Amino acid sequence: MQVNYITKIEKVPQLSEEEKIKLKKVTEKYKFRANDYYLNLINWDDPNDPIRNLIIPQIGELEEWGRLDASNEKSYTISKGLQHKYRDTALLLVNDVCGGFCRFCFRKRLFINVGEEVARDVSEDLEYIKKHKEITNVLLTGGDPLLLATKKLEKIISQIREIDHVQIIRIGSKMVAFNPYRITEDPELIELIKKYSTDEKKIYIMTQFNHPREITKEAIKAVNMLQKAGAILANQTPLIKGVNADWKTLMELFKKLSFIGVPPYYVFQGRPVAGNKPFAVPVEEGYQIFLKAIMNVSGLAKRARFAMSHETGKIEVSALTKEHIIFRYQRAHDPKNAGKIMVYKRNPNAYWLDDYTELVEEYFVENPIL
């Protein structure tokens, strides 16, 4: 099937002329991109449709709030396109285009400053990875790596596979949701997965299903083709106001993912990124939504962790009491923080770790590798 991409809001036929004029102001600041497959998932009779909220701009995006690089990724950038935040994982930014531009994107700066951070040639980045034998995981992201031509993607993956100490290649992609035909109608992509996802060194596809309605029969077909080719799939999603920030929707998403063999991996607290205020949910409200969503699902559907990608690491929200909230580092840039637990006084208005100011207690589980 031929999927057509749309990059001008005025070309979306389902919007009124008034809406097109109003929303063009938003797209002048934060770019718009979608395709006809994905737009057809929207119930256009519902102004609050969750798929619409995912892809169609909102005036609220113009509200001054947050910053473009909320997790300070710049501080972990080694060379153009390469980030090394966690000891065993390197991140390669290989594209600055996606199948659609999620309105809540935490890396929208890539689409504003095109070409500034993304590596068109990863040779220098791969030399760094070769020299750092502690790196066992390489994550391809952007933008969406599956928007690259398959031959270009294979060139990158084949070079990574030549680095003996790299065991896992991860591909972060929303294409299974945005345009599953990218997978189902490209036999060369399936052959690539078969070739480079080996018995001992797997390729992981990190999907991003944000709402259960994205799990269409076409998407399920794409999931199955990737799995049969040897890829391991896992899903991550932010908690997004107007999309999945209610426990019934999130529970349904977890269930559907488990039914098709895609384990829920992370549910992220939305980063305080410029333009993202309409999608933000306070931390404590979000955690309670998450807890209610996993209460009545099987163990296979409740494997996700609720965490925030903070500048210092991935910090899990572990527990909530009447007075306190408890955080634990899932991943830490500083190895000394790897086992750190933090207890703060609750703040119902907090959207990020930095909004918590009353530290009650810290506890460190000693890191045995230090």
mmCIF file with all atom_site columns, N, CA, C and O in Angstrom, residues 101-134:
data_model
loop_
_atom_site.group_PDB
_atom_site.id
_atom_site.type_symbol
_atom_site.label_atom_id
_atom_site.label_alt_id
_atom_site.label_comp_id
_atom_site.label_asym_id
_atom_site.label_entity_id
_atom_site.label_seq_id
_atom_site.pdbx_PDB_ins_code
_atom_site.Cartn_x
_atom_site.Cartn_y
_atom_site.Cartn_z
_atom_site.occupancy
_atom_site.B_iso_or_equiv
_atom_site.pdbx_formal_charge
_atom_site.auth_seq_id
_atom_site.auth_comp_id
_atom_site.auth_asym_id
_atom_site.auth_atom_id
_atom_site.pdbx_PDB_model_num
ATOM 1   N N  . PHE A 1 101 ? 5.351  13.446 13.307 1.00 0.00 ? 101 PHE A N  1
ATOM 2   C CA . PHE A 1 101 ? 5.959  14.175 14.420 1.00 0.00 ? 101 PHE A CA 1
ATOM 3   C C  . PHE A 1 101 ? 4.980  14.172 15.592 1.00 0.00 ? 101 PHE A C  1
ATOM 4   O O  . PHE A 1 101 ? 3.967  14.873 15.576 1.00 0.00 ? 101 PHE A O  1
ATOM 5   N N  . CYS A 1 102 ? 5.285  13.341 16.593 1.00 0.00 ? 102 CYS A N  1
ATOM 6   C CA . CYS A 1 102 ? 4.469  13.302 17.802 1.00 0.00 ? 102 CYS A CA 1
ATOM 7   C C  . CYS A 1 102 ? 4.480  14.697 18.417 1.00 0.00 ? 102 CYS A C  1
ATOM 8   O O  . CYS A 1 102 ? 5.532  15.311 18.575 1.00 0.00 ? 102 CYS A O  1
ATOM 9   N N  . ARG A 1 103 ? 3.324  15.177 18.785 1.00 0.00 ? 103 ARG A N  1
ATOM 10  C CA . ARG A 1 103 ? 3.241  16.537 19.329 1.00 0.00 ? 103 ARG A CA 1
ATOM 11  C C  . ARG A 1 103 ? 3.971  16.656 20.670 1.00 0.00 ? 103 ARG A C  1
ATOM 12  O O  . ARG A 1 103 ? 4.407  17.737 21.052 1.00 0.00 ? 103 ARG A O  1
ATOM 13  N N  . PHE A 1 104 ? 4.124  15.550 21.376 1.00 0.00 ? 104 PHE A N  1
ATOM 14  C CA . PHE A 1 104 ? 4.753  15.549 22.695 1.00 0.00 ? 104 PHE A CA 1
ATOM 15  C C  . PHE A 1 104 ? 6.233  15.187 22.618 1.00 0.00 ? 104 PHE A C  1
ATOM 16  O O  . PHE A 1 104 ? 6.867  14.926 23.640 1.00 0.00 ? 104 PHE A O  1
ATOM 17  N N  . CYS A 1 105 ? 6.809  15.167 21.433 1.00 0.00 ? 105 CYS A N  1
ATOM 18  C CA . CYS A 1 105 ? 8.185  14.679 21.242 1.00 0.00 ? 105 CYS A CA 1
ATOM 19  C C  . CYS A 1 105 ? 9.169  15.383 22.174 1.00 0.00 ? 105 CYS A C  1
ATOM 20  O O  . CYS A 1 105 ? 9.126  16.598 22.328 1.00 0.00 ? 105 CYS A O  1
ATOM 21  N N  . PHE A 1 106 ? 10.089 14.603 22.759 1.00 0.00 ? 106 PHE A N  1
ATOM 22  C CA . PHE A 1 106 ? 11.086 15.200 23.653 1.00 0.00 ? 106 PHE A CA 1
ATOM 23  C C  . PHE A 1 106 ? 12.340 15.619 22.890 1.00 0.00 ? 106 PHE A C  1
ATOM 24  O O  . PHE A 1 106 ? 13.223 16.257 23.460 1.00 0.00 ? 106 PHE A O  1
ATOM 25  N N  . ARG A 1 107 ? 12.407 15.240 21.592 1.00 0.00 ? 107 ARG A N  1
ATOM 26  C CA . ARG A 1 107 ? 13.573 15.632 20.794 1.00 0.00 ? 107 ARG A CA 1
ATOM 27  C C  . ARG A 1 107 ? 13.170 16.490 19.605 1.00 0.00 ? 107 ARG A C  1
ATOM 28  O O  . ARG A 1 107 ? 13.782 16.433 18.541 1.00 0.00 ? 107 ARG A O  1
ATOM 29  N N  . LYS A 1 108 ? 12.143 17.301 19.778 1.00 0.00 ? 108 LYS A N  1
ATOM 30  C CA . LYS A 1 108 ? 11.674 18.124 18.661 1.00 0.00 ? 108 LYS A CA 1
ATOM 31  C C  . LYS A 1 108 ? 12.738 19.125 18.204 1.00 0.00 ? 108 LYS A C  1
ATOM 32  O O  . LYS A 1 108 ? 12.649 19.654 17.100 1.00 0.00 ? 108 LYS A O  1
ATOM 33  N N  . ARG A 1 109 ? 13.749 19.316 19.038 1.00 0.00 ? 109 ARG A N  1
ATOM 34  C CA . ARG A 1 109 ? 14.838 20.209 18.631 1.00 0.00 ? 109 ARG A CA 1
ATOM 35  C C  . ARG A 1 109 ? 15.529 19.697 17.365 1.00 0.00 ? 109 ARG A C  1
ATOM 36  O O  . ARG A 1 109 ? 16.070 20.467 16.581 1.00 0.00 ? 109 ARG A O  1
ATOM 37  N N  . LEU A 1 110 ? 15.510 18.374 17.147 1.00 0.00 ? 110 LEU A N  1
ATOM 38  C CA . LEU A 1 110 ? 16.142 17.811 15.948 1.00 0.00 ? 110 LEU A CA 1
ATOM 39  C C  . LEU A 1 110 ? 15.439 18.258 14.672 1.00 0.00 ? 110 LEU A C  1
ATOM 40  O O  . LEU A 1 110 ? 16.070 18.386 13.617 1.00 0.00 ? 110 LEU A O  1
ATOM 41  N N  . PHE A 1 111 ? 14.123 18.479 14.789 1.00 0.00 ? 111 PHE A N  1
ATOM 42  C CA . PHE A 1 111 ? 13.342 18.867 13.610 1.00 0.00 ? 111 PHE A CA 1
ATOM 43  C C  . PHE A 1 111 ? 13.340 20.382 13.419 1.00 0.00 ? 111 PHE A C  1
ATOM 44  O O  . PHE A 1 111 ? 12.959 20.878 12.364 1.00 0.00 ? 111 PHE A O  1
ATOM 45  N N  . ILE A 1 112 ? 13.769 21.085 14.466 1.00 0.00 ? 112 ILE A N  1
ATOM 46  C CA . ILE A 1 112 ? 13.903 22.546 14.374 1.00 0.00 ? 112 ILE A CA 1
ATOM 47  C C  . ILE A 1 112 ? 15.282 22.896 13.815 1.00 0.00 ? 112 ILE A C  1
ATOM 48  O O  . ILE A 1 112 ? 15.411 23.712 12.906 1.00 0.00 ? 112 ILE A O  1
ATOM 49  N N  . ASN A 1 113 ? 16.300 22.252 14.399 1.00 0.00 ? 113 ASN A N  1
ATOM 50  C CA . ASN A 1 113 ? 17.690 22.501 13.981 1.00 0.00 ? 113 ASN A CA 1
ATOM 51  C C  . ASN A 1 113 ? 18.179 21.312 13.156 1.00 0.00 ? 113 ASN A C  1
ATOM 52  O O  . ASN A 1 113 ? 19.034 20.532 13.593 1.00 0.00 ? 113 ASN A O  1
ATOM 53  N N  . VAL A 1 114 ? 17.630 21.166 11.976 1.00 0.00 ? 114 VAL A N  1
ATOM 54  C CA . VAL A 1 114 ? 17.895 19.984 11.149 1.00 0.00 ? 114 VAL A CA 1
ATOM 55  C C  . VAL A 1 114 ? 19.385 19.874 10.838 1.00 0.00 ? 114 VAL A C  1
ATOM 56  O O  . VAL A 1 114 ? 20.028 20.833 10.418 1.00 0.00 ? 114 VAL A O  1
ATOM 57  N N  . GLY A 1 115 ? 19.918 18.673 11.087 1.00 0.00 ? 115 GLY A N  1
ATOM 58  C CA . GLY A 1 115 ? 21.306 18.385 10.733 1.00 0.00 ? 115 GLY A CA 1
ATOM 59  C C  . GLY A 1 115 ? 22.330 18.719 11.795 1.00 0.00 ? 115 GLY A C  1
ATOM 60  O O  . GLY A 1 115 ? 23.496 18.319 11.672 1.00 0.00 ? 115 GLY A O  1
ATOM 61  N N  . GLU A 1 116 ? 21.933 19.411 12.853 1.00 0.00 ? 116 GLU A N  1
ATOM 62  C CA . GLU A 1 116 ? 22.914 19.845 13.854 1.00 0.00 ? 116 GLU A CA 1
ATOM 63  C C  . GLU A 1 116 ? 23.434 18.713 14.733 1.00 0.00 ? 116 GLU A C  1
ATOM 64  O O  . GLU A 1 116 ? 24.581 18.711 15.141 1.00 0.00 ? 116 GLU A O  1
ATOM 65  N N  . GLU A 1 117 ? 22.569 17.737 15.049 1.00 0.00 ? 117 GLU A N  1
ATOM 66  C CA . GLU A 1 117 ? 22.959 16.695 15.995 1.00 0.00 ? 117 GLU A CA 1
ATOM 67  C C  . GLU A 1 117 ? 23.022 15.299 15.389 1.00 0.00 ? 117 GLU A C  1
ATOM 68  O O  . GLU A 1 117 ? 23.576 14.383 15.992 1.00 0.00 ? 117 GLU A O  1
ATOM 69  N N  . VAL A 1 118 ? 22.442 15.125 14.221 1.00 0.00 ? 118 VAL A N  1
ATOM 70  C CA . VAL A 1 118 ? 22.332 13.797 13.622 1.00 0.00 ? 118 VAL A CA 1
ATOM 71  C C  . VAL A 1 118 ? 23.535 13.512 12.738 1.00 0.00 ? 118 VAL A C  1
ATOM 72  O O  . VAL A 1 118 ? 23.984 14.376 11.977 1.00 0.00 ? 118 VAL A O  1
ATOM 73  N N  . ALA A 1 119 ? 24.058 12.273 12.837 1.00 0.00 ? 119 ALA A N  1
ATOM 74  C CA . ALA A 1 119 ? 25.212 11.870 12.030 1.00 0.00 ? 119 ALA A CA 1
ATOM 75  C C  . ALA A 1 119 ? 24.754 11.240 10.722 1.00 0.00 ? 119 ALA A C  1
ATOM 76  O O  . ALA A 1 119 ? 24.037 10.239 10.731 1.00 0.00 ? 119 ALA A O  1
ATOM 77  N N  . ARG A 1 120 ? 25.138 11.846 9.596  1.00 0.00 ? 120 ARG A N  1
ATOM 78  C CA . ARG A 1 120 ? 24.881 11.224 8.284  1.00 0.00 ? 120 ARG A CA 1
ATOM 79  C C  . ARG A 1 120 ? 25.922 10.136 8.018  1.00 0.00 ? 120 ARG A C  1
ATOM 80  O O  . ARG A 1 120 ? 25.664 9.179  7.325  1.00 0.00 ? 120 ARG A O  1
ATOM 81  N N  . ASP A 1 121 ? 27.115 10.334 8.600  1.00 0.00 ? 121 ASP A N  1
ATOM 82  C CA . ASP A 1 121 ? 28.203 9.360  8.490  1.00 0.00 ? 121 ASP A CA 1
ATOM 83  C C  . ASP A 1 121 ? 28.627 9.006  9.912  1.00 0.00 ? 121 ASP A C  1
ATOM 84  O O  . ASP A 1 121 ? 29.061 9.867  10.674 1.00 0.00 ? 121 ASP A O  1
ATOM 85  N N  . VAL A 1 122 ? 28.468 7.738  10.287 1.00 0.00 ? 122 VAL A N  1
ATOM 86  C CA . VAL A 1 122 ? 28.716 7.328  11.676 1.00 0.00 ? 122 VAL A CA 1
ATOM 87  C C  . VAL A 1 122 ? 30.131 6.787  11.889 1.00 0.00 ? 122 VAL A C  1
ATOM 88  O O  . VAL A 1 122 ? 30.425 6.235  12.948 1.00 0.00 ? 122 VAL A O  1
ATOM 89  N N  . SER A 1 123 ? 31.014 6.970  10.933 1.00 0.00 ? 123 SER A N  1
ATOM 90  C CA . SER A 1 123 ? 32.369 6.382  11.019 1.00 0.00 ? 123 SER A CA 1
ATOM 91  C C  . SER A 1 123 ? 33.109 6.798  12.288 1.00 0.00 ? 123 SER A C  1
ATOM 92  O O  . SER A 1 123 ? 33.674 5.962  13.001 1.00 0.00 ? 123 SER A O  1
ATOM 93  N N  . GLU A 1 124 ? 33.085 8.102  12.580 1.00 0.00 ? 124 GLU A N  1
ATOM 94  C CA . GLU A 1 124 ? 33.777 8.599  13.775 1.00 0.00 ? 124 GLU A CA 1
ATOM 95  C C  . GLU A 1 124 ? 33.153 8.034  15.045 1.00 0.00 ? 124 GLU A C  1
ATOM 96  O O  . GLU A 1 124 ? 33.850 7.671  16.001 1.00 0.00 ? 124 GLU A O  1
ATOM 97  N N  . ASP A 1 125 ? 31.821 7.950  15.041 1.00 0.00 ? 125 ASP A N  1
ATOM 98  C CA . ASP A 1 125 ? 31.105 7.414  16.203 1.00 0.00 ? 125 ASP A CA 1
ATOM 99  C C  . ASP A 1 125 ? 31.466 5.942  16.435 1.00 0.00 ? 125 ASP A C  1
ATOM 100 O O  . ASP A 1 125 ? 31.661 5.506  17.571 1.00 0.00 ? 125 ASP A O  1
ATOM 101 N N  . LEU A 1 126 ? 31.566 5.182  15.352 1.00 0.00 ? 126 LEU A N  1
ATOM 102 C CA . LEU A 1 126 ? 31.886 3.759  15.477 1.00 0.00 ? 126 LEU A CA 1
ATOM 103 C C  . LEU A 1 126 ? 33.308 3.545  15.964 1.00 0.00 ? 126 LEU A C  1
ATOM 104 O O  . LEU A 1 126 ? 33.584 2.579  16.691 1.00 0.00 ? 126 LEU A O  1
ATOM 105 N N  . GLU A 1 127 ? 34.211 4.447  15.606 1.00 0.00 ? 127 GLU A N  1
ATOM 106 C CA . GLU A 1 127 ? 35.579 4.341  16.109 1.00 0.00 ? 127 GLU A CA 1
ATOM 107 C C  . GLU A 1 127 ? 35.604 4.492  17.630 1.00 0.00 ? 127 GLU A C  1
ATOM 108 O O  . GLU A 1 127 ? 36.348 3.801  18.327 1.00 0.00 ? 127 GLU A O  1
ATOM 109 N N  . TYR A 1 128 ? 34.787 5.402  18.149 1.00 0.00 ? 128 TYR A N  1
ATOM 110 C CA . TYR A 1 128 ? 34.689 5.583  19.603 1.00 0.00 ? 128 TYR A CA 1
ATOM 111 C C  . TYR A 1 128 ? 34.163 4.294  20.248 1.00 0.00 ? 128 TYR A C  1
ATOM 112 O O  . TYR A 1 128 ? 34.700 3.829  21.268 1.00 0.00 ? 128 TYR A O  1
ATOM 113 N N  . ILE A 1 129 ? 33.105 3.724  19.662 1.00 0.00 ? 129 ILE A N  1
ATOM 114 C CA . ILE A 1 129 ? 32.505 2.507  20.226 1.00 0.00 ? 129 ILE A CA 1
ATOM 115 C C  . ILE A 1 129 ? 33.517 1.357  20.209 1.00 0.00 ? 129 ILE A C  1
ATOM 116 O O  . ILE A 1 129 ? 33.610 0.582  21.172 1.00 0.00 ? 129 ILE A O  1
ATOM 117 N N  . LYS A 1 130 ? 34.301 1.257  19.140 1.00 0.00 ? 130 LYS A N  1
ATOM 118 C CA . LYS A 1 130 ? 35.319 0.200  19.052 1.00 0.00 ? 130 LYS A CA 1
ATOM 119 C C  . LYS A 1 130 ? 36.329 0.304  20.190 1.00 0.00 ? 130 LYS A C  1
ATOM 120 O O  . LYS A 1 130 ? 36.799 -0.702 20.730 1.00 0.00 ? 130 LYS A O  1
ATOM 121 N N  . LYS A 1 131 ? 36.676 1.527  20.553 1.00 0.00 ? 131 LYS A N  1
ATOM 122 C CA . LYS A 1 131 ? 37.686 1.737  21.586 1.00 0.00 ? 131 LYS A CA 1
ATOM 123 C C  . LYS A 1 131 ? 37.141 1.518  22.995 1.00 0.00 ? 131 LYS A C  1
ATOM 124 O O  . LYS A 1 131 ? 37.920 1.347  23.940 1.00 0.00 ? 131 LYS A O  1
ATOM 125 N N  . HIS A 1 132 ? 35.826 1.558  23.146 1.00 0.00 ? 132 HIS A N  1
ATOM 126 C CA . HIS A 1 132 ? 35.214 1.442  24.476 1.00 0.00 ? 132 HIS A CA 1
ATOM 127 C C  . HIS A 1 132 ? 34.532 0.077  24.606 1.00 0.00 ? 132 HIS A C  1
ATOM 128 O O  . HIS A 1 132 ? 33.355 -0.089 24.307 1.00 0.00 ? 132 HIS A O  1
ATOM 129 N N  . LYS A 1 133 ? 35.304 -0.880 25.068 1.00 0.00 ? 133 LYS A N  1
ATOM 130 C CA . LYS A 1 133 ? 34.844 -2.271 25.098 1.00 0.00 ? 133 LYS A CA 1
ATOM 131 C C  . LYS A 1 133 ? 33.765 -2.521 26.149 1.00 0.00 ? 133 LYS A C  1
ATOM 132 O O  . LYS A 1 133 ? 33.160 -3.592 26.180 1.00 0.00 ? 133 LYS A O  1
ATOM 133 N N  . GLU A 1 134 ? 33.532 -1.526 27.013 1.00 0.00 ? 134 GLU A N  1
ATOM 134 C CA . GLU A 1 134 ? 32.439 -1.674 27.982 1.00 0.00 ? 134 GLU A CA 1
ATOM 135 C C  . GLU A 1 134 ? 31.069 -1.518 27.316 1.00 0.00 ? 134 GLU A C  1
ATOM 136 O O  . GLU A 1 134 ? 30.037 -1.881 27.906 1.00 0.00 ? 134 GLU A O  1
#
